[in-house]
Coordinates of C-alpha atoms and ligand atoms in Angstrom, one line a residue:
X187 CA 12.5 25.1 36.4
X188 CA 9.1 23.5 36.1
X189 CA 9.4 19.7 36.4
X190 CA 6.8 17.4 35.6
X191 CA 6.2 15.4 39.1
X192 CA 7.6 11.9 39.1
X193 CA 4.2 10.6 39.8
X194 CA 2.8 12.0 36.4
X195 CA 5.6 10.4 34.4
X196 CA 5.6 6.9 32.6
X197 CA 7.6 4.4 34.8
X198 CA 9.6 2.3 32.4
X199 CA 11.3 -0.6 34.1
X200 CA 14.4 -2.6 32.9
X201 CA 14.1 -6.1 34.2
X202 CA 16.2 -9.3 33.5
X203 CA 18.9 -11.6 34.9
X204 CA 22.2 -10.4 36.3
X205 CA 24.7 -9.1 34.1
X206 CA 22.6 -9.0 30.9
X207 CA 23.2 -5.4 30.4
X208 CA 20.4 -3.5 32.1
X209 CA 22.3 -0.8 33.4
X210 CA 24.2 -0.4 30.4
X211 CA 21.2 -0.1 28.2
X212 CA 19.7 2.7 30.8
X213 CA 22.8 4.6 30.3
X214 CA 22.3 4.3 26.6
X215 CA 19.0 5.3 26.6
X216 CA 19.5 8.4 28.6
X217 CA 22.9 9.2 27.2
X218 CA 24.5 9.5 30.5
X219 CA 26.3 7.3 32.8
X220 CA 23.5 7.0 35.7
X221 CA 23.8 3.4 36.6
X222 CA 27.2 1.6 37.4
X223 CA 28.2 -1.2 35.1
X224 CA 30.6 -4.0 35.6
X225 CA 31.2 -7.3 34.5
X226 CA 30.4 -8.6 37.7
X227 CA 27.0 -10.2 38.1
X228 CA 25.0 -8.2 40.7
X229 CA 26.2 -4.7 40.6
X230 CA 23.0 -3.1 40.7
X231 CA 21.5 -3.6 44.2
X232 CA 19.0 -1.0 44.7
X233 CA 16.8 0.0 41.6
X234 CA 18.3 3.2 40.1
X235 CA 15.6 5.7 38.8
X236 CA 16.3 8.3 36.3
X237 CA 13.7 11.1 35.0
X238 CA 14.0 12.1 31.3
X239 CA 12.1 13.5 28.5
X240 CA 11.7 10.8 26.2
X241 CA 10.4 11.7 22.4
X242 CA 7.6 11.2 21.6
X243 CA 6.1 9.9 24.7
X244 CA 7.1 12.9 26.9
X245 CA 8.1 12.7 30.7
X246 CA 9.2 9.4 32.0
X247 CA 11.2 7.5 34.6
X248 CA 13.6 4.6 33.8
X249 CA 14.0 2.2 36.7
X250 CA 17.1 0.0 36.5
X251 CA 16.5 -2.9 38.6
X252 CA 18.9 -5.6 40.3
X253 CA 18.9 -8.6 38.2
X254 CA 16.9 -11.2 40.4
X255 CA 18.0 -14.6 39.5
X256 CA 20.0 -15.3 42.7
X257 CA 18.5 -16.7 45.7
X258 CA 21.3 -16.2 48.4
X259 CA 20.1 -13.8 51.2
X260 CA 21.2 -10.8 49.8
X261 CA 19.8 -12.0 46.2
X262 CA 16.3 -12.2 48.0
X263 CA 16.5 -8.8 49.3
X264 CA 17.4 -7.6 45.9
X265 CA 14.6 -9.6 44.3
X266 CA 12.1 -7.9 46.8
X267 CA 13.2 -4.7 45.7
X268 CA 13.1 -5.2 42.1
X269 CA 9.5 -6.7 42.4
X270 CA 8.6 -3.7 44.2
X271 CA 9.6 -1.8 41.4
X272 CA 6.9 -3.8 39.4
X273 CA 4.4 -1.9 41.1
X274 CA 5.0 1.5 39.7
X275 CA 6.1 0.2 36.4
X276 CA 3.7 1.4 33.6
X277 CA 5.9 -0.7 30.7
X278 CA 8.6 -3.1 31.2
X279 CA 11.7 -4.0 28.8
X280 CA 12.7 -7.4 29.7
X281 CA 16.5 -7.5 29.0
X282 CA 17.9 -10.8 27.9
X283 CA 21.4 -11.5 26.5
X284 CA 21.1 -12.8 23.2
X285 CA 21.0 -16.6 23.2
X286 CA 19.9 -16.8 26.8
X287 CA 15.9 -17.5 27.3
X288 CA 14.5 -20.0 30.1
X289 CA 12.2 -20.2 32.8
X290 CA 13.5 -17.1 34.5
X291 CA 12.5 -15.0 31.5
X292 CA 8.8 -17.1 31.1
X293 CA 8.4 -16.1 34.9
X294 CA 9.1 -12.5 34.5
X295 CA 6.5 -12.7 31.2
X296 CA 4.1 -14.3 33.6
X297 CA 4.7 -11.8 36.3
X298 CA 4.1 -8.9 33.4
X299 CA 1.1 -10.7 32.1
X300 CA -0.2 -11.1 36.0
X301 CA 0.1 -7.3 36.4
X302 CA -1.1 -6.4 32.9
X303 CA 2.3 -4.4 32.3
X304 CA 2.9 -3.9 28.6
X305 CA 6.4 -5.0 27.7
X306 CA 9.1 -5.7 25.2
X307 CA 11.8 -8.4 24.9
X308 CA 15.1 -6.6 24.4
X309 CA 17.7 -9.0 23.3
X310 CA 21.1 -7.3 24.1
X311 CA 24.4 -8.3 23.6
X312 CA 23.7 -9.3 20.0
X313 CA 27.4 -8.1 19.0
X314 CA 28.1 -11.6 20.5
X315 CA 25.1 -13.7 20.1
X316 CA 21.5 -13.7 18.4
X317 CA 18.7 -15.4 20.1
X318 CA 17.5 -18.5 18.6
X319 CA 14.7 -18.5 15.8
X320 CA 12.6 -20.7 17.9
X321 CA 12.6 -18.3 20.8
X322 CA 11.7 -15.4 18.6
X323 CA 9.1 -16.9 16.7
X324 CA 7.3 -18.0 20.2
X325 CA 7.5 -14.6 21.5
X326 CA 6.1 -13.2 18.0
X327 CA 3.3 -15.7 18.4
X328 CA 2.4 -14.4 21.7
X329 CA 2.3 -11.0 20.0
X330 CA 5.4 -9.7 22.1
X331 CA 7.6 -7.1 20.6
X332 CA 11.1 -8.0 20.4
X333 CA 14.1 -5.6 19.7
X334 CA 17.9 -6.5 18.9
X335 CA 20.4 -4.1 20.3
X336 CA 23.9 -3.9 21.6
X337 CA 24.2 -1.3 24.7
X338 CA 28.1 -1.8 24.2
X339 CA 28.0 -0.4 20.7
X340 CA 25.1 1.7 20.9
X341 CA 23.3 -0.2 18.5
X342 CA 19.1 -0.4 18.4
X343 CA 18.4 2.0 20.9
X344 CA 16.1 4.1 18.7
X345 CA 14.4 0.7 18.3
X346 CA 13.8 0.5 22.2
X347 CA 12.2 4.1 22.0
X348 CA 10.0 3.2 19.1
X349 CA 8.8 0.0 20.9
X350 CA 8.1 2.0 24.2
X351 CA 6.0 4.6 22.2
X352 CA 4.1 1.9 20.6
X353 CA 3.6 0.2 24.0
X354 CA 2.6 3.4 25.8
X355 CA -1.1 4.0 26.7
X356 CA -2.9 6.3 24.3
X357 CA -3.5 8.9 27.3
X358 CA 0.0 9.6 27.7
X359 CA -0.2 11.6 24.6
X360 CA -2.1 14.6 25.6
X361 CA -4.5 15.7 23.0
X362 CA -5.0 19.4 22.1
X363 CA -8.3 20.8 21.1
X364 CA -9.3 20.7 17.5
X365 CA -10.0 24.5 17.4
X366 CA -11.8 25.4 20.6
X367 CA -8.6 27.0 21.8
X368 CA -8.5 29.6 19.3
X369 CA -12.1 30.9 20.1
X370 CA -13.9 32.7 22.8
X371 CA -17.3 32.7 24.1
X372 CA -19.3 34.8 21.4
X373 CA -17.2 34.2 18.5
X374 CA -18.5 33.1 14.9
X375 CA -16.7 30.7 12.5
X376 CA -17.8 29.8 9.1
X377 CA -17.0 26.1 7.9
X378 CA -16.9 25.7 4.2
X379 CA -17.9 22.1 3.4
X380 CA -18.0 21.1 -0.2
X381 CA -20.4 18.4 -1.1
X382 CA -18.9 16.5 -4.1
X383 CA -18.6 12.7 -4.8
X384 CA -16.3 12.1 -2.0
X385 CA -18.8 13.3 0.7
X386 CA -20.5 10.3 2.3
X387 CA -24.1 9.9 1.9
X388 CA -26.6 11.7 4.4
X389 CA -23.8 12.7 6.6
X390 CA -20.8 15.1 7.2
X391 CA -17.1 13.5 7.9
X392 CA -15.8 13.3 11.2
X393 CA -13.7 16.5 11.1
X394 CA -16.6 18.7 10.4
X395 CA -18.5 17.1 13.0
X396 CA -15.7 17.6 15.4
X397 CA -15.3 21.0 14.7
X398 CA -19.1 21.9 15.1
X399 CA -19.0 20.2 18.3
X400 CA -15.8 22.0 19.7
X401 CA -17.2 25.3 18.5
X402 CA -20.3 24.7 20.7
X403 CA -18.1 23.6 23.5
X404 CA -16.5 27.0 23.3
X405 CA -19.5 29.0 23.6
X406 CA -19.0 30.2 20.0
X407 CA -21.1 29.8 16.9
X408 CA -20.9 28.4 13.5
X409 CA -22.4 28.5 9.9
X410 CA -21.8 25.6 7.8
X411 CA -22.1 26.7 4.0
X412 CA -20.9 25.0 0.6
X413 CA -18.1 26.8 -1.1
X414 CA -20.6 28.0 -3.8
X415 CA -22.4 29.9 -0.9
X416 CA -19.5 31.3 0.8
X417 CA -18.9 34.7 -0.7
X418 CA -22.5 35.5 -0.6
X419 CA -22.9 34.5 3.0
X420 CA -19.7 36.3 4.0
X421 CA -20.7 39.8 2.4
X422 CA -24.2 39.4 3.9
X423 CA -22.8 39.2 7.5
X424 CA -23.0 42.0 9.9
X425 CA -20.8 39.9 12.4
X426 CA -17.0 39.0 11.2
X427 CA -16.0 35.5 11.5
X428 CA -13.2 35.1 13.9
X429 CA -12.0 32.2 11.8
X430 CA -12.9 30.4 8.6
X431 CA -12.1 27.0 8.2
X432 CA -12.4 25.1 4.6
X433 CA -11.8 21.7 2.9
X434 CA -8.5 21.7 1.6
X435 CA -9.6 21.0 -1.9
X436 CA -11.6 24.6 -2.2
X437 CA -8.6 26.4 -0.2
X438 CA -7.4 28.4 -3.0
X439 CA -10.7 30.0 -3.8
X440 CA -11.6 30.4 -0.4
X441 CA -8.3 32.2 0.3
X442 CA -9.3 34.5 -2.5
X443 CA -12.8 35.4 -1.2
X444 CA -11.8 36.0 2.2
X445 CA -10.4 39.5 3.4
X446 CA -7.0 39.3 4.8
X447 CA -7.8 40.3 8.0
X448 CA -9.9 37.2 8.5
X449 CA -8.1 34.0 9.8
X450 CA -8.5 31.0 7.4
X451 CA -7.4 27.5 8.1
X452 CA -8.4 24.2 6.7
X453 CA -9.7 20.9 8.4
X454 CA -6.8 19.0 7.5
X455 CA -4.5 21.6 9.1
X456 CA -6.8 21.4 12.1
X457 CA -6.5 17.6 12.1
X458 CA -2.9 17.9 11.7
X459 CA -2.5 19.6 15.0
X460 CA -5.2 17.6 17.0
X461 CA -3.6 14.1 15.7
X462 CA -0.1 14.9 15.2
X463 CA 2.5 17.6 15.3
X464 CA 1.4 20.7 13.3
X465 CA 5.1 22.2 13.7
X466 CA 6.7 19.2 12.4
X467 CA 4.4 18.9 9.7
X468 CA 4.9 22.4 8.7
X469 CA 8.5 21.8 8.7
X470 CA 8.4 18.5 7.0
X471 CA 6.2 20.1 4.0
X472 CA 9.0 22.3 2.7
X473 CA 10.7 18.9 1.3
X474 CA 8.4 19.3 -1.4
X475 CA 10.6 21.9 -2.9
X476 CA 13.3 19.6 -2.8
X477 CA 11.6 16.8 -4.8
X478 CA 13.6 15.7 -8.1
X479 CA 12.7 13.3 -10.8
X480 CA 12.6 9.6 -9.7
X481 CA 12.5 10.9 -6.1
X482 CA 10.4 8.2 -3.7
X483 CA 7.4 9.5 -1.9
X484 CA 5.2 7.6 0.1
X485 CA 1.3 8.7 0.8
X486 CA 0.1 6.9 4.0
X487 CA -3.4 6.6 5.0
X488 CA -4.6 5.5 8.4
X489 CA -7.9 3.8 7.2
X490 CA -8.2 1.4 4.3
X491 CA -11.6 2.8 2.8
X492 CA -12.6 2.1 -0.7
X493 CA -11.0 4.2 -3.3
X494 CA -13.0 6.5 -5.5
X495 CA -12.3 7.4 -8.6
X496 CA -10.7 10.6 -8.0
X497 CA -9.5 9.7 -4.4
X498 CA -7.5 12.3 -2.6
X499 CA -4.4 9.9 -1.6
X500 CA -4.2 7.9 -4.6
X501 CA -5.3 10.2 -7.7
X502 CA -5.3 13.9 -6.5
X503 CA -2.3 14.5 -4.4
X504 CA -0.1 12.5 -6.8
X505 CA -1.4 14.2 -9.8
X506 CA -0.9 17.9 -7.7
X507 CA 2.7 16.6 -6.6
X508 CA 3.6 15.3 -10.3
X509 CA 2.6 18.9 -11.7
X510 CA 4.4 20.7 -9.1
X511 CA 7.7 19.0 -8.6
X512 CA 8.2 16.2 -11.3
X513 CA 6.2 14.1 -13.5
X514 CA 8.9 11.5 -12.9
X515 CA 8.2 11.0 -9.0
X516 CA 7.8 7.5 -7.7
X517 CA 4.9 7.5 -5.5
X518 CA 3.6 4.6 -3.5
X519 CA 0.3 4.3 -1.6
X520 CA -0.1 2.6 1.7
X521 CA -3.4 2.3 3.7
X522 CA -4.4 0.8 7.3
X523 CA -2.0 -0.5 9.8
X524 CA 1.0 -0.9 7.8
X525 CA 3.7 1.5 7.8
X526 CA 7.3 0.3 6.8
X527 CA 10.1 -0.2 9.2
X528 CA 12.6 1.1 6.8
X529 CA 11.4 4.7 5.1
X530 CA 15.2 5.8 4.2
X531 CA 14.4 5.0 0.5
X532 CA 11.5 8.0 0.8
X533 CA 12.3 11.7 0.1
X534 CA 9.0 12.6 1.7
X535 CA 6.1 11.0 3.5
X536 CA 2.4 12.7 3.0
X537 CA 0.3 11.4 5.6
X538 CA -3.8 11.5 5.7
X539 CA -5.3 13.6 8.8
X540 CA -5.6 10.3 10.6
X541 CA -9.4 10.9 11.5
X542 CA -9.5 7.2 12.4
X543 CA -6.2 6.8 13.9
X544 CA -5.2 7.9 17.3
X545 CA -2.7 10.7 18.4
X546 CA -0.1 8.0 19.3
X547 CA 0.1 6.3 16.0
X548 CA 0.6 9.7 14.3
X549 CA 3.1 10.7 16.5
X550 CA 5.0 7.3 16.8
X551 CA 5.1 7.3 12.8
X552 CA 6.4 10.9 12.8
X553 CA 9.0 10.1 15.3
X554 CA 9.9 6.9 13.4
X555 CA 10.4 9.4 10.1
X556 CA 12.3 11.8 12.4
X557 CA 14.7 9.3 13.4
X558 CA 15.5 8.2 9.7
X559 CA 15.7 11.9 8.9
X560 CA 12.9 11.5 6.4
X561 CA 10.6 14.6 5.8
X562 CA 7.0 13.9 6.8
X563 CA 4.0 16.0 6.5
X564 CA 0.2 15.7 5.9
X565 CA -2.3 15.9 3.2
X566 CA -3.5 19.3 4.5
X567 CA -0.4 21.0 4.4
X568 CA 0.8 19.2 1.3
X569 CA -2.2 20.7 -0.7
X570 CA -2.1 24.1 0.9
X571 CA 1.3 24.5 0.0
X572 CA 1.0 23.4 -3.6
X573 CA -1.9 25.8 -3.8
X574 CA 0.4 28.5 -2.8
X575 CA -1.6 29.4 0.2
X576 CA 0.4 27.7 3.1
X577 CA 1.5 30.8 5.2
X578 CA -1.9 32.2 4.8
X579 CA -3.7 28.9 6.6
X580 CA -0.7 28.6 9.1
X581 CA -1.5 32.1 10.2
X582 CA -3.7 31.0 13.2
X583 CA -0.7 28.7 14.4
X584 CA 2.3 31.1 14.9
X585 CA 4.8 28.5 15.8
X586 CA 4.0 26.1 12.8
X587 CA 4.2 29.3 10.5
X588 CA 7.6 29.9 12.0
X589 CA 8.8 26.4 11.7
X590 CA 7.8 26.4 8.0
X591 CA 9.2 29.8 7.2
X592 CA 12.5 28.5 8.7
X593 CA 12.5 25.3 6.8
X594 CA 11.9 27.0 3.3
X595 CA 14.5 29.5 4.0
X596 CA 17.4 26.8 5.5
Ligands
GTP163 N1 29.5 -7.3 24.3 C1 28.7 -6.8 25.1 N2 28.8 -6.6 26.4 C2 27.8 -5.5 27.0 C3 26.5 -5.3 26.3 N3 25.8 -4.6 27.1 C4 26.5 -4.9 28.3 N4 27.6 -5.5 28.2 C5 28.6 -5.7 29.2 O1 27.8 -6.5 30.2 C6 28.1 -6.6 31.6 C7 27.2 -6.1 32.6 O2 26.7 -4.8 32.2 P1 25.6 -4.1 33.4 O3 24.9 -2.9 32.3 O4 26.5 -4.1 34.5 O5 24.5 -5.6 33.5 P2 23.3 -5.5 34.4 O6 22.2 -6.2 33.9 O7 23.0 -4.0 34.9 O8 24.0 -6.2 35.7 P3 23.6 -6.3 37.2 O9 23.2 -4.9 37.7 O10 24.3 -7.2 37.9 O11 22.3 -7.1 37.1 C8 29.4 -5.2 31.4 O12 30.8 -5.8 31.4 C9 29.0 -4.7 30.3 O13 30.2 -3.9 29.6 C10 26.7 -5.7 25.0 O14 25.7 -4.9 24.2 N5 27.5 -6.2 24.3
MG164 MG1 23.1 -3.2 36.7

């Protein structure tokens, strides 16, 4: 078995007073009894470590520490060990009992701050008591994340995982290449770039520029053409393109003009893979088929650009969806940083390519949707789906294609 070495794993430490439920939380997080729990304060003496694959972050180590609020000689030893664990902690969870917040917690917060360890405050035992509004307000004012849980009743454990994903450093979310991994040196790629009203003045958009750069990094070449020139250029080529990448909005025409043995995809599908999880988006897109009148759909964008008259997220996709599924869909648009906590009212979320967002943000959103069992896909997949060319444009990505086919059959 190939295991990620501990040193490469994100270390998540649980800290807090004795008896607040650190060990109970560890057990709830990993779904196993790995740390001993008892009603006697001081149960955990040495830090307990547990390796785990934690979605969506990946390989992590949880460290359950001894409560470090006692001052007898044994207590001092425990305290030392727990503080040593801080040295290897990438993210800390400060576990507190509902209503208990004092100097001890403030000291731990100061320790995290001094060591620049991102942390969240986990209010445990909320089945017994809730934190005071003043405590919570103070934490929020300082920009600290708070989570309310009950380890005993297994409540709120998902919220901890989401907080962890949000606190995890961006470089934990390994980024695939945009398309370079699909190419060999000497290959030719054709990029079809419509220059319409939506195209920014005097430049190309980021995914197009990134694609050109990535192609060059692979020692491959590319031709950049407008859709009106495409057929002519393709016919005049003696070299067969390895791949054609087009804008989603012209995918149907380009698919018709491209021989079946030349692989075709879209910029947004490349972005879906680069910034998110193509397999999951491919699975999510099948939900379009199940949309019924009055279902709620969320269209989410990472940036808040000024919407154009025929804006893709506000006008085009809603129009296509209404035409394809039902004219009576309820469609909400959200742009920028906001993304609702409660997604459960939505039947489907369609996200933009996220060219201005990072991979971590997208994976965290995807994870949240997954937890609430709400289908999520992205612009490019949704458009290609409604244009009837999805299997074709997923052809270069066999696992995504399989995920899509399984979802439409299931
Ligand atoms: N009511 C309630 N009891 C809880 C909850 N979580 C833990 N407990 C109880 O609190 C006691 C202490 O739990 P532990 O998980 O051992 O606490 P700890 O923080 O690891 O304690 P030390 O190892 O002594 O520092 C046990 O009796 C648990 O059953 C909760 O959410 N609600
Ligand atoms: Mg313990």
